[in-house]
Tab-separated table of C-alpha atoms in Angstrom:
chain	number	residue	atom	x	y	z
A	27	MET	CA	19.396	76.050	152.751
A	28	SER	CA	22.692	74.417	153.692
A	29	SER	CA	23.004	72.919	157.158
A	30	PRO	CA	25.233	75.088	159.707
A	31	PHE	CA	28.940	74.999	159.389
A	32	SER	CA	28.946	74.248	155.839
A	33	ASP	CA	32.130	73.856	153.876
A	34	VAL	CA	32.826	77.059	151.791
A	35	VAL	CA	34.339	76.876	148.377
A	36	VAL	CA	35.363	78.833	145.581
A	37	VAL	CA	34.069	77.876	142.177
A	38	ASP	CA	35.815	80.834	140.152
A	39	ALA	CA	37.582	84.017	140.608
A	40	VAL	CA	37.753	86.719	137.858
A	41	ARG	CA	39.240	90.158	137.607
A	42	THR	CA	39.727	92.958	135.035
A	43	ALA	CA	43.024	94.151	134.045
A	44	PHE	CA	44.342	96.709	136.606
A	45	GLY	CA	44.869	100.165	134.770
A	46	ARG	CA	46.924	103.325	136.151
A	47	ALA	CA	44.981	105.667	137.727
A	48	GLY	CA	44.519	108.958	135.773
A	49	GLU	CA	43.932	110.479	132.423
A	50	LYS	CA	46.680	107.891	131.014
A	51	GLY	CA	44.973	105.072	132.349
A	52	ILE	CA	43.065	102.579	130.156
A	53	PHE	CA	40.142	102.959	132.354
A	54	TRP	CA	39.801	106.732	132.535
A	55	ASN	CA	36.707	106.946	130.463
A	56	THR	CA	35.161	103.886	132.027
A	57	ARG	CA	32.914	104.216	135.363
A	58	ALA	CA	33.591	101.976	138.200
A	59	GLU	CA	30.278	99.977	137.779
A	60	ASP	CA	31.222	99.253	134.041
A	61	LEU	CA	34.444	97.333	135.227
A	62	CYS	CA	32.204	95.213	137.412
A	63	ILE	CA	29.304	94.300	134.944
A	64	PRO	CA	31.454	92.228	132.646
A	65	LEU	CA	32.975	90.126	135.403
A	66	LEU	CA	29.439	88.864	136.233
A	67	LYS	CA	28.563	88.073	132.642
A	68	ALA	CA	31.945	86.436	132.625
A	69	LEU	CA	31.002	83.969	135.381
A	70	VAL	CA	28.064	82.925	133.731
A	71	ASP	CA	29.696	82.271	130.542
A	72	ARG	CA	32.645	80.501	132.034
A	73	ASN	CA	30.632	78.135	134.564
A	74	SER	CA	28.131	75.854	132.661
A	75	GLY	CA	24.913	75.599	134.677
A	76	PHE	CA	25.686	78.743	136.803
A	77	SER	CA	22.698	81.296	136.723
A	78	PRO	CA	22.016	84.717	138.367
A	79	GLU	CA	19.010	83.116	140.121
A	80	MET	CA	21.395	80.914	142.376
A	81	VAL	CA	23.182	83.892	143.926
A	82	GLU	CA	21.544	84.751	147.197
A	83	ASP	CA	23.580	88.148	147.831
A	84	SER	CA	26.113	90.374	146.214
A	85	ILE	CA	28.750	91.559	148.664
A	86	TRP	CA	31.175	94.348	147.292
A	87	GLY	CA	34.020	95.848	148.938
A	88	VAL	CA	34.570	99.604	147.992
A	89	THR	CA	36.845	101.862	149.694
A	90	ASN	CA	35.581	105.582	148.700
A	91	GLN	CA	31.691	105.062	148.668
A	92	VAL	CA	30.893	108.342	146.767
A	93	LYS	CA	29.717	109.293	143.335
A	94	GLU	CA	29.909	106.452	140.766
A	95	GLN	CA	30.909	104.150	143.604
A	96	GLY	CA	28.198	105.058	146.197
A	97	GLY	CA	24.654	104.266	146.240
A	98	THR	CA	25.180	100.767	147.427
A	99	ILE	CA	27.126	99.550	144.247
A	100	GLY	CA	27.006	95.930	145.382
A	101	ARG	CA	22.913	96.132	144.668
A	102	LEU	CA	23.506	98.037	141.639
A	103	ILE	CA	26.203	95.899	139.937
A	104	PRO	CA	23.746	92.532	139.353
A	105	ILE	CA	20.801	94.889	138.213
A	106	LEU	CA	23.049	96.868	135.772
A	107	ALA	CA	24.367	93.288	134.370
A	108	ASP	CA	20.729	92.578	133.684
A	109	TRP	CA	20.465	90.040	136.287
A	110	GLY	CA	17.186	91.289	137.347
A	111	TRP	CA	15.955	92.867	140.675
A	112	ASP	CA	16.059	89.524	142.459
A	113	VAL	CA	19.928	89.547	143.673
A	114	PRO	CA	20.489	91.622	146.744
A	115	GLY	CA	23.520	93.294	147.428
A	116	CYS	CA	25.654	95.882	149.727
A	117	SER	CA	28.658	97.552	150.080
A	118	ILE	CA	31.339	97.302	152.770
A	119	ASP	CA	34.310	99.327	153.650
A	120	ARG	CA	37.573	98.305	155.328
A	121	MET	CA	39.866	100.445	153.134
A	122	CYS	CA	42.382	98.368	151.541
A	123	ALA	CA	40.998	95.076	152.810
A	124	SER	CA	37.322	95.902	151.625
A	125	GLY	CA	37.302	93.376	148.865
A	126	LEU	CA	38.882	90.685	151.028
A	127	THR	CA	36.618	91.413	153.766
A	128	ALA	CA	33.801	90.829	151.488
A	129	VAL	CA	35.106	87.465	150.698
A	130	GLY	CA	35.584	86.849	154.547
A	131	PHE	CA	32.068	88.137	155.309
A	132	GLY	CA	30.579	85.915	152.406
A	133	SER	CA	32.536	82.739	153.566
A	134	SER	CA	31.079	83.059	157.058
A	135	HIS	CA	27.503	83.592	155.953
A	136	ILE	CA	27.631	80.477	153.928
A	137	ALA	CA	29.496	78.695	156.505
A	138	CYS	CA	26.846	79.536	159.205
A	139	GLY	CA	24.094	78.100	156.791
A	140	MET	CA	22.359	81.453	155.828
A	141	ALA	CA	22.979	81.222	152.273
A	142	ASP	CA	24.646	78.405	149.582
A	143	CYS	CA	25.793	80.905	146.983
A	144	LEU	CA	27.143	84.388	146.933
A	145	LEU	CA	29.028	87.035	144.994
A	146	ALA	CA	32.192	88.528	146.719
A	147	GLY	CA	34.160	91.425	145.049
A	148	GLY	CA	35.747	94.698	144.916
A	149	VAL	CA	36.252	97.532	142.993
A	150	GLU	CA	38.162	100.796	143.060
A	151	HIS	CA	38.540	103.636	140.503
A	152	MET	CA	41.316	105.552	141.991
A	153	GLY	CA	41.599	107.853	138.820
A	154	HIS	CA	38.057	109.200	139.461
A	155	LEU	CA	37.934	108.864	143.075
A	156	PRO	CA	41.472	109.119	144.813
A	157	MET	CA	42.159	108.058	148.242
A	158	GLY	CA	40.452	110.102	150.843
A	159	PHE	CA	38.307	111.832	148.482
A	160	MET	CA	35.683	113.865	150.002
A	161	ARG	CA	36.511	112.548	153.581
A	162	ASP	CA	35.786	114.590	156.689
A	163	PRO	CA	38.017	113.200	159.436
A	164	HIS	CA	36.681	113.834	163.151
A	165	PRO	CA	38.430	116.705	164.940
A	166	ASP	CA	40.009	114.304	167.543
A	167	ALA	CA	40.932	111.271	164.877
A	168	GLU	CA	44.532	112.626	164.369
A	169	GLN	CA	45.392	112.678	167.868
A	170	MET	CA	43.786	109.387	168.709
A	171	LEU	CA	45.222	107.730	165.789
A	172	GLY	CA	48.757	108.707	166.758
A	173	GLY	CA	49.455	111.732	164.637
A	174	PRO	CA	49.085	112.714	161.294
A	175	SER	CA	51.338	110.196	159.603
A	176	ALA	CA	48.271	107.744	160.221
A	177	PHE	CA	46.461	109.477	157.391
A	178	ASN	CA	49.531	109.111	154.829
A	179	MET	CA	50.189	105.499	153.838
A	180	GLY	CA	53.521	106.580	152.195
A	181	VAL	CA	54.493	108.036	155.699
A	182	THR	CA	53.446	104.914	157.639
A	183	ALA	CA	55.807	102.955	155.635
A	184	GLU	CA	58.715	105.230	156.229
A	185	ASN	CA	57.493	104.749	160.026
A	186	ILE	CA	58.428	101.139	159.674
A	187	HIS	CA	61.842	101.913	158.220
A	188	ASP	CA	62.160	104.285	161.223
A	189	ARG	CA	61.152	101.584	163.961
A	190	PHE	CA	62.912	98.751	162.478
A	191	PRO	CA	65.985	99.916	160.883
A	192	GLU	CA	67.194	96.486	160.042
A	193	PHE	CA	64.681	96.950	156.989
A	194	THR	CA	66.891	99.165	154.683
A	195	ARG	CA	66.093	100.913	151.437
A	196	GLN	CA	68.522	98.494	149.483
A	197	MET	CA	66.454	95.575	150.975
A	198	ALA	CA	63.139	97.279	149.805
A	199	ASP	CA	64.532	97.916	146.274
A	200	GLU	CA	65.867	94.380	146.000
A	201	TYR	CA	62.309	93.139	147.109
A	202	ALA	CA	60.807	95.305	144.336
A	203	TRP	CA	63.060	94.093	141.756
A	204	ARG	CA	62.358	90.516	142.302
A	205	CYS	CA	58.490	91.313	142.170
A	206	GLN	CA	58.953	92.993	138.997
A	207	CYS	CA	61.067	90.058	137.706
A	208	LYS	CA	58.447	87.408	138.805
A	209	THR	CA	55.358	89.331	137.501
A	210	ALA	CA	57.400	89.472	134.087
A	211	GLU	CA	57.668	85.763	134.055
A	212	ALA	CA	53.990	85.020	134.783
A	213	VAL	CA	52.690	87.607	132.098
A	214	ALA	CA	55.018	86.126	129.654
A	215	ALA	CA	54.012	82.499	130.463
A	216	ALA	CA	50.056	83.653	130.333
A	217	LYS	CA	49.419	82.943	133.824
A	218	MET	CA	47.072	86.098	133.958
A	219	ASP	CA	44.911	85.043	130.851
A	220	HIS	CA	42.611	82.850	132.419
A	221	MET	CA	41.588	85.315	135.368
A	222	ILE	CA	41.398	88.633	133.282
A	223	VAL	CA	38.005	89.364	131.527
A	224	PRO	CA	38.695	91.508	128.485
A	225	ILE	CA	36.594	94.991	128.472
A	226	GLU	CA	36.304	97.323	125.283
A	227	VAL	CA	37.331	100.646	126.676
A	228	GLN	CA	37.420	104.350	125.059
A	229	LEU	CA	41.056	105.947	125.208
A	230	GLU	CA	41.714	109.430	125.836
A	231	ASP	CA	41.822	110.332	122.012
A	232	GLY	CA	38.377	108.861	121.583
A	233	THR	CA	39.416	105.519	119.994
A	234	LYS	CA	38.535	102.097	121.230
A	235	THR	CA	40.499	99.128	122.493
A	236	VAL	CA	40.122	96.017	124.391
A	237	ALA	CA	41.657	96.225	128.100
A	238	ASP	CA	43.067	92.822	128.766
A	239	LYS	CA	46.370	93.176	130.247
A	240	ASP	CA	47.484	94.731	133.276
A	241	GLN	CA	49.108	98.347	132.712
A	242	HIS	CA	51.194	98.730	135.747
A	243	PRO	CA	53.996	96.171	135.481
A	244	ARG	CA	57.496	97.466	134.583
A	245	PRO	CA	59.641	94.466	133.442
A	246	GLU	CA	62.165	96.931	132.298
A	247	THR	CA	62.659	97.587	135.912
A	248	THR	CA	66.362	97.466	137.214
A	249	LEU	CA	68.036	97.616	140.563
A	250	GLU	CA	70.099	100.562	139.484
A	251	GLY	CA	67.043	102.480	138.328
A	252	LEU	CA	65.213	101.691	141.563
A	253	SER	CA	68.183	103.213	143.471
A	254	ARG	CA	68.098	106.462	141.849
A	255	LEU	CA	64.183	106.881	142.407
A	256	LYS	CA	63.033	110.207	144.769
A	257	THR	CA	61.736	109.717	148.050
A	258	PRO	CA	58.620	111.727	147.794
A	259	PHE	CA	57.267	111.064	151.335
A	260	ARG	CA	60.467	112.313	153.100
A	261	GLU	CA	62.917	114.272	150.779
A	262	GLN	CA	65.621	113.812	153.209
A	263	GLY	CA	66.473	110.471	154.403
A	264	GLY	CA	63.666	108.835	152.874
A	265	ARG	CA	63.322	105.144	151.763
A	266	VAL	CA	60.046	104.811	150.200
A	267	THR	CA	59.939	105.416	146.436
A	268	ALA	CA	57.319	104.746	143.471
A	269	GLY	CA	59.437	101.893	142.740
A	270	ASN	CA	59.192	99.933	146.114
A	271	SER	CA	55.471	100.750	146.734
A	272	SER	CA	52.305	99.739	145.009
A	273	GLY	CA	50.702	101.791	142.600
A	274	LEU	CA	47.515	103.970	142.088
A	275	ASN	CA	45.313	101.889	140.184
A	276	ASP	CA	41.753	101.123	138.580
A	277	GLY	CA	40.317	97.755	138.780
A	278	ALA	CA	37.816	95.155	139.789
A	279	ALA	CA	37.528	91.528	140.935
A	280	VAL	CA	35.196	88.983	142.160
A	281	VAL	CA	34.843	85.826	143.585
A	282	LEU	CA	32.021	83.084	143.327
A	283	LEU	CA	31.532	81.236	146.583
A	284	MET	CA	29.298	78.550	147.450
A	285	SER	CA	28.630	75.868	149.652
A	286	ARG	CA	30.424	72.678	148.978
A	287	ALA	CA	27.074	70.753	149.002
A	288	MET	CA	25.747	73.032	146.580
A	289	ALA	CA	28.504	73.132	144.240
A	290	GLU	CA	28.930	69.397	144.250
A	291	LYS	CA	24.914	69.161	143.677
A	292	GLN	CA	24.997	71.496	140.923
A	293	GLY	CA	28.005	70.038	139.142
A	294	PHE	CA	30.642	72.611	139.729
A	295	VAL	CA	34.239	71.790	140.701
A	296	PRO	CA	35.226	73.410	143.952
A	297	LYS	CA	38.707	74.849	143.427
A	298	MET	CA	39.675	75.660	147.005
A	299	ARG	CA	38.152	75.609	150.691
A	300	TRP	CA	37.873	78.355	153.117
A	301	VAL	CA	39.543	77.404	156.360
A	302	ALA	CA	39.756	80.559	158.620
A	303	THR	CA	39.849	84.096	158.806
A	304	GLY	CA	41.892	86.450	161.060
A	305	VAL	CA	41.448	90.328	161.470
A	306	ALA	CA	43.654	92.471	163.809
A	307	GLY	CA	44.230	96.140	164.650
A	308	VAL	CA	47.719	97.838	165.233
A	309	ASP	CA	49.052	101.292	165.495
A	310	PRO	CA	47.877	103.134	162.740
A	311	THR	CA	51.176	104.883	162.171
A	312	ILE	CA	52.765	101.400	161.359
A	313	MET	CA	49.617	100.080	159.644
A	314	GLY	CA	51.773	97.749	157.631
A	315	THR	CA	52.686	95.551	160.287
A	316	ALA	CA	48.784	94.486	161.123
A	317	PRO	CA	49.150	91.224	158.601
A	318	VAL	CA	51.496	89.838	161.330
A	319	PRO	CA	48.843	89.673	164.203
A	320	ALA	CA	45.923	88.762	161.649
A	321	THR	CA	47.603	85.982	160.229
A	322	GLN	CA	48.673	84.446	163.578
A	323	LYS	CA	45.070	84.626	164.653
A	324	ALA	CA	43.840	82.692	161.369
A	325	LEU	CA	46.616	80.226	161.971
A	326	GLU	CA	45.397	79.648	165.601
A	327	LYS	CA	42.010	79.306	164.310
A	328	ALA	CA	42.736	76.738	162.135
A	329	GLY	CA	45.262	74.994	163.743
A	330	LEU	CA	48.128	75.497	161.438
A	331	THR	CA	51.552	77.134	161.317
A	332	MET	CA	53.347	79.122	158.525
A	333	ASP	CA	55.376	75.937	157.898
A	334	ASP	CA	51.888	74.525	156.776
A	335	MET	CA	51.359	77.166	153.976
A	336	ASP	CA	52.635	75.935	150.670
A	337	ILE	CA	51.447	79.620	149.013
A	338	ILE	CA	51.762	83.115	150.496
A	339	GLU	CA	49.955	85.864	148.848
A	340	ILE	CA	50.517	89.206	150.621
A	341	ASN	CA	49.654	92.395	149.042
A	342	GLU	CA	52.575	94.609	148.921
A	343	ALA	CA	51.277	97.900	149.971
A	344	PHE	CA	55.204	98.759	150.411
A	345	ALA	CA	58.218	96.708	150.112
A	346	VAL	CA	59.357	97.587	153.729
A	347	GLN	CA	55.723	96.326	154.985
A	348	ALA	CA	56.103	93.089	153.189
A	349	LEU	CA	59.553	92.584	154.416
A	350	TYR	CA	58.638	93.280	158.048
A	351	CYS	CA	55.568	90.927	157.892
A	352	LEU	CA	57.468	88.180	156.340
A	353	ASP	CA	60.241	88.429	158.686
A	354	ARG	CA	58.072	88.439	161.692
A	355	LEU	CA	56.180	85.487	160.406
A	356	GLY	CA	59.323	83.391	160.096
A	357	VAL	CA	59.509	83.549	156.309
A	358	ALA	CA	62.440	84.746	154.157
A	359	ALA	CA	61.946	87.660	151.793
A	360	ASP	CA	63.053	85.528	148.888
A	361	ASP	CA	60.946	82.231	149.872
A	362	PRO	CA	59.918	80.789	146.964
A	363	ARG	CA	55.997	80.589	148.410
A	364	VAL	CA	55.866	84.200	148.464
A	365	ASN	CA	54.057	85.810	145.688
A	366	LYS	CA	55.150	83.193	143.061
A	367	TRP	CA	53.442	85.385	140.166
A	368	GLY	CA	54.553	88.808	141.620
A	369	GLY	CA	52.616	91.162	143.637
A	370	ALA	CA	51.131	94.667	144.001
A	371	ILE	CA	54.173	96.399	143.451
A	372	ALA	CA	54.344	95.272	139.858
A	373	TYR	CA	50.427	94.774	139.294
A	374	GLY	CA	49.045	97.883	141.354
A	375	HIS	CA	46.967	98.302	144.182
A	376	PRO	CA	43.547	99.149	143.375
A	377	LEU	CA	42.394	99.079	146.935
A	378	ALA	CA	39.264	97.044	147.312
A	379	ALA	CA	39.867	95.138	144.019
A	380	SER	CA	43.112	93.785	145.739
A	381	GLY	CA	41.774	91.335	148.114
A	382	PRO	CA	39.725	89.414	145.386
A	383	ARG	CA	42.696	89.541	142.920
A	384	LEU	CA	44.732	87.770	145.584
A	385	VAL	CA	42.255	84.906	145.667
A	386	ALA	CA	42.143	84.684	141.845
A	387	PHE	CA	46.030	84.190	142.071
A	388	MET	CA	45.721	81.472	144.853
A	389	LYS	CA	43.060	79.852	142.817
A	390	GLY	CA	45.375	79.764	139.582
A	391	LEU	CA	48.550	78.616	141.762
A	392	PHE	CA	46.475	75.861	143.571
A	393	ALA	CA	45.467	74.509	140.197
A	394	GLU	CA	49.146	74.704	138.930
A	395	ASN	CA	50.374	72.913	142.078
A	396	PRO	CA	47.737	69.841	142.938
A	397	ASP	CA	50.310	69.044	145.421
A	398	PHE	CA	50.201	72.171	147.627
A	399	ARG	CA	47.661	71.987	150.451
A	400	TYR	CA	47.234	75.332	152.320
A	401	GLY	CA	47.509	78.849	151.048
A	402	LEU	CA	47.306	82.270	152.854
A	403	THR	CA	46.143	85.486	151.557
A	404	THR	CA	46.879	88.606	153.640
A	405	MET	CA	46.827	92.361	153.549
A	406	CYS	CA	47.498	95.467	155.406
A	407	VAL	CA	44.808	97.978	155.869
A	408	GLY	CA	44.814	101.879	156.352
A	409	ARG	CA	44.276	103.065	159.748
A	410	GLY	CA	45.981	100.104	161.580
A	411	GLN	CA	44.038	96.892	160.571
A	412	GLY	CA	45.186	93.453	159.001
A	413	TYR	CA	43.003	90.801	157.236
A	414	SER	CA	44.126	87.215	156.604
A	415	ILE	CA	42.320	84.279	155.027
A	416	ILE	CA	43.749	80.740	154.969
A	417	TRP	CA	42.427	78.399	152.021
A	418	GLU	CA	42.756	74.644	151.304
A	419	ASN	CA	43.732	73.175	147.836
A	420	LEU	CA	40.731	71.116	146.557
A	421	SER	CA	42.540	70.221	143.500
A	422	ARG	CA	44.601	67.901	145.442
A	423	ALA	CA	41.454	65.249	145.792
A	424	SER	CA	41.158	65.328	142.095
A	425	SER	CA	44.844	65.361	141.005
């Protein structure tokens, strides 16, 4: 067992391709558990010397914990991956940030000396289990949350436009277009290849194929096309569209966390170090603003500022939400540090899988930029929360 206050490091981070939710999605005939199992097998294959016996817990974020995603899927995944019965596991829910919370909880668990090696992942099959499926809100919930808009994330984005009119529809569309452009460049340059684990799937017509590319990006996107899209959350005067919002998606991602002492003893190369976590709550009707106080808390704990952040990975639930958060954190919307390989508007947002996806992106970007030192992963959460984690690049020492 490590001593208390251990350095926590990321050894590896992998994900599935992200599919579109629904019958035309690549994972329509694939269960949520079967998105996760190949990721565990890939961690063994990719990391010489790593074995399931090292894992002391399997923490998985899952937003809709019913049907195939119920039954404590965090415990079932290692068993289904043929890792035996000795790896414990649990499932946690912080809605969109469930997976990033799993990473945060796992990091703090190792930091305080309670473990040396953990899995922290997230999975969401929104095609099988749509957002809000089988929920039964308390009769007082709507009033206490500030009104019915708190239950509809698209309307919360419209609310941000209302309260902060300096962020216009045109600005949101321009942000979304840049996201698609950056994503197209990253995909063409094979930036996703090292993190995506190919999975054999059965398509709607019964044929089989290998899912190894994200299904959601639209490289053909133009500003003119975005400007013509309807505003489904508000027909008259709306600004939020399918083009400047993240998608409904299926996917999974997982991070292999270790104490730095264990990683180095076992011969693994730590990629980045956990520095600090911040979590915050805000008015649920403008839930997308919460990354601001969450990030401010993380920065204060780390003794750092936004100027110290060389990479900023913000999950784009909605373009206006990202615009607001970046502005309030003192970052320009087109700052080159932000979502260098594109974001959720292009790749999609399979809820709990998105947080570990951000970590996988951070790992890749740190490796590609050894002169960068610190990075931020942050995201908003339904019901008015934000979650942020700051990381330090360890490739600097070996560069």
